[in-house]
Structures are given as structure tokens and as C-alpha cells.
PDB file of C-alpha atoms in Angstrom:
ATOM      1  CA  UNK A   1     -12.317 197.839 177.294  1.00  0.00           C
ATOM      2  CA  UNK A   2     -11.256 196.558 174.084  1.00  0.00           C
ATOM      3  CA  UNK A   3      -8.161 197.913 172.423  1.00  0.00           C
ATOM      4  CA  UNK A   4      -9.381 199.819 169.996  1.00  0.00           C
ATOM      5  CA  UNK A   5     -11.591 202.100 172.537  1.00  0.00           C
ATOM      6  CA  UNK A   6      -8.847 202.732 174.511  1.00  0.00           C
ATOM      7  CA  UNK A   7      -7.715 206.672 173.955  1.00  0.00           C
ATOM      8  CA  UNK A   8      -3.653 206.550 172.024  1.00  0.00           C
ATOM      9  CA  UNK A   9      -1.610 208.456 174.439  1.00  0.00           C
ATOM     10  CA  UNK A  10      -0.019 210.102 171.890  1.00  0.00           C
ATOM     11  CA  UNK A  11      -1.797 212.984 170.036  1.00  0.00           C
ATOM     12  CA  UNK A  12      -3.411 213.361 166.569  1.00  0.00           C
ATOM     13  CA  UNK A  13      -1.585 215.409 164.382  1.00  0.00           C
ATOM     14  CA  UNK A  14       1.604 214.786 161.566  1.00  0.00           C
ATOM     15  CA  UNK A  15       4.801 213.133 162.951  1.00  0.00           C
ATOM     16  CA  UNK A  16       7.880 213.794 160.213  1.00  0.00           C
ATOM     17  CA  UNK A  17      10.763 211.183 159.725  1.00  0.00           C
ATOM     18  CA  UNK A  18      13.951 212.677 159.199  1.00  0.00           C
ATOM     19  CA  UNK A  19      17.397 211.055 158.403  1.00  0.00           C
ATOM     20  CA  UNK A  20      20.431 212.896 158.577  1.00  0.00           C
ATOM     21  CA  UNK A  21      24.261 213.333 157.427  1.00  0.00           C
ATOM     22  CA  UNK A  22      26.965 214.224 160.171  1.00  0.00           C
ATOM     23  CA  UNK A  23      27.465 217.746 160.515  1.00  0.00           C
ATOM     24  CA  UNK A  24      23.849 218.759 158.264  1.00  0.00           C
ATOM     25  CA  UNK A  25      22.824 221.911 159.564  1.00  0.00           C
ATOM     26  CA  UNK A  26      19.297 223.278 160.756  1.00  0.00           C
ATOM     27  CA  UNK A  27      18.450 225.445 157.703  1.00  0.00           C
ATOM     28  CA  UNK A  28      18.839 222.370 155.366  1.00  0.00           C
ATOM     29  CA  UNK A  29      16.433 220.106 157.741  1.00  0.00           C
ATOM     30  CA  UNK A  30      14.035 222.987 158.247  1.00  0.00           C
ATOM     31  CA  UNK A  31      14.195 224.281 154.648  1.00  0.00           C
ATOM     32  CA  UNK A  32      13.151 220.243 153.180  1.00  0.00           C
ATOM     33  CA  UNK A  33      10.590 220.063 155.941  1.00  0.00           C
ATOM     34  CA  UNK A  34       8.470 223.214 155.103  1.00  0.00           C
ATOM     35  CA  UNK A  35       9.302 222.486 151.488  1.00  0.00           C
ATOM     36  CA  UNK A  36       7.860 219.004 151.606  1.00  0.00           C
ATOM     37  CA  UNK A  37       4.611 220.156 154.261  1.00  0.00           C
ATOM     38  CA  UNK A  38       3.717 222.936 151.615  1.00  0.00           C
ATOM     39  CA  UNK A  39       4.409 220.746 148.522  1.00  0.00           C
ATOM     40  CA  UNK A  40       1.528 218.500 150.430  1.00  0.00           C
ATOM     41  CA  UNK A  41      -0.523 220.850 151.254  1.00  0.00           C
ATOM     42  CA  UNK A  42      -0.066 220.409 154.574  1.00  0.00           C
ATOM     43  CA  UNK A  43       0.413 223.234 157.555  1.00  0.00           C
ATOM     44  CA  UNK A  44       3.565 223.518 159.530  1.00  0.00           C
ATOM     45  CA  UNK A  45       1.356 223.814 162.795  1.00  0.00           C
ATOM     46  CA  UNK A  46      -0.009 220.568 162.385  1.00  0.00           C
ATOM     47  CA  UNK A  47       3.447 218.678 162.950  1.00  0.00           C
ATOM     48  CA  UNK A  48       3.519 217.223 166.833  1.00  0.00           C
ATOM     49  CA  UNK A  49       7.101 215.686 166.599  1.00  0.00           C
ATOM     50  CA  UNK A  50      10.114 214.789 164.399  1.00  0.00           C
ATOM     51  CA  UNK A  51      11.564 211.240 164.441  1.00  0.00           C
ATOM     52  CA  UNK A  52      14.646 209.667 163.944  1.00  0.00           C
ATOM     53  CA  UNK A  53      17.203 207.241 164.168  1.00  0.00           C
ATOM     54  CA  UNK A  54      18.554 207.097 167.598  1.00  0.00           C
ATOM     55  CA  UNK A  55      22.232 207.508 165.996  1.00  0.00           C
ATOM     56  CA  UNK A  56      21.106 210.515 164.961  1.00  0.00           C
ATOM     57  CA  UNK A  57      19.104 212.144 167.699  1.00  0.00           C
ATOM     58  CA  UNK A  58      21.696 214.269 168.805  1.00  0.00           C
ATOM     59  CA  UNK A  59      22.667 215.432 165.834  1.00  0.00           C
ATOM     60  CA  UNK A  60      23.027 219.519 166.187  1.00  0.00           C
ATOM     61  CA  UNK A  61      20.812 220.322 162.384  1.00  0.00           C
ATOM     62  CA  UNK A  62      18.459 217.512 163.954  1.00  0.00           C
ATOM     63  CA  UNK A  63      17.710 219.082 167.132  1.00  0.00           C
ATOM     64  CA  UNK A  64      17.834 222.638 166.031  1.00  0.00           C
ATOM     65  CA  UNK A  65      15.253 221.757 163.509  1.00  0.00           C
ATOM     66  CA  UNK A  66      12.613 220.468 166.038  1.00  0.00           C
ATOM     67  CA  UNK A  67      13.163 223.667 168.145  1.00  0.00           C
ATOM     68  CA  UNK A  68      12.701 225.729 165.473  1.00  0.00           C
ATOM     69  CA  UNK A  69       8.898 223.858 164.763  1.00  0.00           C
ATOM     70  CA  UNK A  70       8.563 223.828 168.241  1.00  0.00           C
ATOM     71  CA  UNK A  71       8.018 219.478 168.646  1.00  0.00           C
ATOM     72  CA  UNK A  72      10.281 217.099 170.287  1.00  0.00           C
ATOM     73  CA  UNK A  73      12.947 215.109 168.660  1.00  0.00           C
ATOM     74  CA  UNK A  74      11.987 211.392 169.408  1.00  0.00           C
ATOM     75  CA  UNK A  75      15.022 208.729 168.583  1.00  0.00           C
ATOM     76  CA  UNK A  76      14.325 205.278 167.542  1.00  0.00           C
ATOM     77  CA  UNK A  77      16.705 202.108 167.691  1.00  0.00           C
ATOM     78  CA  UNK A  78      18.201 200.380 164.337  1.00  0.00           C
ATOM     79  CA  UNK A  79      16.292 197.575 164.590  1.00  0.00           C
ATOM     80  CA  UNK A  80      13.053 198.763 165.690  1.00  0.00           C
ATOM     81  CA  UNK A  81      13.023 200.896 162.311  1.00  0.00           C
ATOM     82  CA  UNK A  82      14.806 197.964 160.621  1.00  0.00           C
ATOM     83  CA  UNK A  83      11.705 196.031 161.182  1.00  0.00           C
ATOM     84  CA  UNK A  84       9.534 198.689 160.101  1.00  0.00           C
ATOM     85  CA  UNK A  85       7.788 197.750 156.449  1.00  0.00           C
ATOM     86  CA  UNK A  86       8.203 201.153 154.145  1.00  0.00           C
ATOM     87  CA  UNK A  87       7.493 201.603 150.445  1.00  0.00           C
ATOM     88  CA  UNK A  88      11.106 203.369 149.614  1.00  0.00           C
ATOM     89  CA  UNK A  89      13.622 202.294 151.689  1.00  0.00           C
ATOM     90  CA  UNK A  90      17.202 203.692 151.194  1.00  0.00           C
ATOM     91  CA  UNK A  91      19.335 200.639 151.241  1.00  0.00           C
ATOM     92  CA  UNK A  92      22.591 200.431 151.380  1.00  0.00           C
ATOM     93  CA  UNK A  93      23.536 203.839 152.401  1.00  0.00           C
ATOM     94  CA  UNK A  94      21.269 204.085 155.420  1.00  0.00           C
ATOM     95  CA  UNK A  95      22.066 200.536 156.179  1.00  0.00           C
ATOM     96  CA  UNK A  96      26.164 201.068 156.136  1.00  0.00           C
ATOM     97  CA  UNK A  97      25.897 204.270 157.818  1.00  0.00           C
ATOM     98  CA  UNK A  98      23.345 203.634 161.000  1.00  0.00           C
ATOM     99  CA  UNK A  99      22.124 199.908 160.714  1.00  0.00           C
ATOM    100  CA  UNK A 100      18.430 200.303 159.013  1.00  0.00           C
ATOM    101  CA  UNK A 101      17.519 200.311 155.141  1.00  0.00           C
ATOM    102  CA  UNK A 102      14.788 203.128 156.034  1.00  0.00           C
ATOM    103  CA  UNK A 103      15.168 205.999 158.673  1.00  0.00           C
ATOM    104  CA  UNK A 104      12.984 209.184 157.441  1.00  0.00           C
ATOM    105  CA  UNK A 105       9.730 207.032 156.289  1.00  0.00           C
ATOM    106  CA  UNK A 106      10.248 204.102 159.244  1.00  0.00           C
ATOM    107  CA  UNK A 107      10.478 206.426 161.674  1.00  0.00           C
ATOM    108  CA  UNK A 108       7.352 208.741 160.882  1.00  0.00           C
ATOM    109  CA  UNK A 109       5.195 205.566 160.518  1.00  0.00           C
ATOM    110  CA  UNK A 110       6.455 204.648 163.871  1.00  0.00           C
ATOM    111  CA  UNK A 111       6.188 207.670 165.673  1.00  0.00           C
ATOM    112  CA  UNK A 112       2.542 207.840 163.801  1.00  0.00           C
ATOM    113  CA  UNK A 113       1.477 204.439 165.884  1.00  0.00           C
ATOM    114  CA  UNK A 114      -0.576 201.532 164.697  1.00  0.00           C
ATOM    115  CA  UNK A 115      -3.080 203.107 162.346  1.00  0.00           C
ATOM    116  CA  UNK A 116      -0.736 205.781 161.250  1.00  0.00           C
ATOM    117  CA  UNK A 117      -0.785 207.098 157.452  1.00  0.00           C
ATOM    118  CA  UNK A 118       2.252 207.899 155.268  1.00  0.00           C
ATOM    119  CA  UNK A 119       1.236 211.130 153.965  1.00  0.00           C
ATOM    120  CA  UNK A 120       4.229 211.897 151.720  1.00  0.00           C
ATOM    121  CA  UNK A 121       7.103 209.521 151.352  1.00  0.00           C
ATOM    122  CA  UNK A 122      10.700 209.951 151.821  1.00  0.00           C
ATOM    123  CA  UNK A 123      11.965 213.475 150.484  1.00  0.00           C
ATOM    124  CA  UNK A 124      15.856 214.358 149.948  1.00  0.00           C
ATOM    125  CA  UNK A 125      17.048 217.981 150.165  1.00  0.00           C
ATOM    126  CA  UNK A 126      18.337 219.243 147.340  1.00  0.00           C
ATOM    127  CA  UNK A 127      21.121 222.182 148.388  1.00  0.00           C
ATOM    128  CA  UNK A 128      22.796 223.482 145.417  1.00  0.00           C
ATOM    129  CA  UNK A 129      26.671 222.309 144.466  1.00  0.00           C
ATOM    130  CA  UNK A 130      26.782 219.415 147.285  1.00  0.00           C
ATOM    131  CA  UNK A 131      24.571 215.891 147.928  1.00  0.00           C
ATOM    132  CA  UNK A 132      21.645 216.263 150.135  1.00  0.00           C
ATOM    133  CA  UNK A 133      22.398 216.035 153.529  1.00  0.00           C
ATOM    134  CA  UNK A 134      18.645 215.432 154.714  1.00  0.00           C
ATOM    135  CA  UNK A 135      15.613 213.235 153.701  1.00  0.00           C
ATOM    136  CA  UNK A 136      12.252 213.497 155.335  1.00  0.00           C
ATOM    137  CA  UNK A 137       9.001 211.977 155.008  1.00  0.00           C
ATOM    138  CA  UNK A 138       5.477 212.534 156.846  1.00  0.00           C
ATOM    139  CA  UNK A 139       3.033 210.447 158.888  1.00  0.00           C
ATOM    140  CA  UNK A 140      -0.260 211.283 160.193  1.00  0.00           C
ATOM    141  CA  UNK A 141      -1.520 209.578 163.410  1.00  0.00           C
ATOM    142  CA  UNK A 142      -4.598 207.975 163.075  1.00  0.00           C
ATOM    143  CA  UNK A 143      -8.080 210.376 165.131  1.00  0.00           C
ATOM    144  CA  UNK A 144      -8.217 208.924 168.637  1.00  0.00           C
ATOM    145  CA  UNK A 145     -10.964 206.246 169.318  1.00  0.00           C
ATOM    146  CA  UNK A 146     -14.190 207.842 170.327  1.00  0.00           C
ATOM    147  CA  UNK A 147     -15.273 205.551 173.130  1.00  0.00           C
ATOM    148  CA  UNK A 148     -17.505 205.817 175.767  1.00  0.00           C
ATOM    149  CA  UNK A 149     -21.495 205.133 175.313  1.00  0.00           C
ATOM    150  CA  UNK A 150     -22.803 202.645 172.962  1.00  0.00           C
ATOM    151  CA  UNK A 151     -25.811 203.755 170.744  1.00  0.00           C
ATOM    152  CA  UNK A 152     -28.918 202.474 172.136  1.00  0.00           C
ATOM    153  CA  UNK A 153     -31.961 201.178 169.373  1.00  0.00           C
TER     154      UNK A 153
END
């Protein structure tokens, strides 16, 4: 069976990318996420999983936020996401502080598998009186491969 007709193992649906600062709490992740999913037109129920650096997997904000959607919390190496091409990556921050130039947009295109489409690229929060704490972007895995019978004719 060729690649391609071979069903992903993962299901369809929107995967979101988020990058964190120590200590950011769940109302700021949750609050950019819906923000960002509405801005897009997109629906909350559609998101299967969050993604993230695996430095940051842990992270209280991080895993209160995929509770609260209801999606695991998936947590990629450094250099997995370092390898991972992106059309805004962060740079120097994200690089100094967990070892990759991109976490929110390399890890939803990750977590979105080969095929995967950036839907909406990286987001920051924007709390009033302090930095943002979060950034987020969205993916959307690719339909599953319909295989199975060949048309006959």
C-alpha cells in the first residue's frame, strides 16, 4: 500500500502551537487561543491538541489551558522544532530561552503532520500593563487518505 493510502493515525481537525513564559497563567493562554480561533473564523471544537516545546510542557498556564479545551498537551524537542521551516520565527528570544527560533508555529505544523496547513501564524497575547506572556499559532491536519477500491472504467 503506498504511503499516501495509508490512513494518518492521528485525526483531522486544528492542532494549535503555543509558546510560553515561566509562570504565564491559563486565562492568558486560553484568552489568545479563543481570541485567535474566532479572529479566524475558526470553532473552538475543532481543536484536537495543543503543542509545544518540550521545555515547556509542564508548564502549569500550558497544561491548564489544554484541560480547559479538553485536548492533550503534546511536547516537542528543541531540535525537532529547530528543524522545522516556519514563515515567522521568533529568533533570538525563543532561541536563548528554550533552544529553537520558532515554538508556537513549528510546533502546530508538526503536530499537524506532513500535509498539514498553517491556518493562522504565530499570535502574541496582548495583557494590558505587562509583555505578552503567550504566542500561539494554528495548524490544520491534512483529511485522511481515502483508500480502499480503485475506480473501475
Amino acid at each position: 500500500m503506498p504511503a499516501a493510502d495509508i490512513p494518518s493515525a492521528a485525526p483531522p481537525g486544528l492542532v494549535v502551537g503555543v509558546g510560553a513564559r515561566h509562570g504565564v497563567d491559563m486565562e492568558e493562554v486560553a484568552g489568545l487561543i479563543g481570541r485567535t480561533l474566532a479572529a479566524a473564523g475558526l470553532s473552538a471544537g475543532g481543536v484536537v491538541e495543543l503543542a509545544t516545546v518540550e521545555a515547556k510542557a509542564a508548564e502549569p498556564g500550558l497544561v491548564a489551558a489544554a484541560a480547559r479545551f479538553g485536548v492533550p498537551l503534546r511536547g516537542y524537542g528543541a531540535a525537532v522544532l529547530a528543524r522545522v521551516a516556519v514563515p515567522g520565527p521568533s529568533g533570538g528570544a525563543a532561541l536563548a530561552a528554550v533552544g529553537t527560533p520558532s515554538v508556537a508555529e513549528a510546533a502546530a505544523l508538526l503536530a499537524a503532520g506532513p500535509g498539514g496547513e498553517l491556518l493562522v501564524g504565530k499570535r502574541k497575547s496582548a495583557p494590558p500593563g505587562r509583555p505578552a506572556r503567550a504566542t500561539c499559532a494554528v495548524a490544520r491536519r491534512p483529511a485522511p487518505a481515502k483508500g480502499g477500491q480503485v475506480g473501475q472504467g
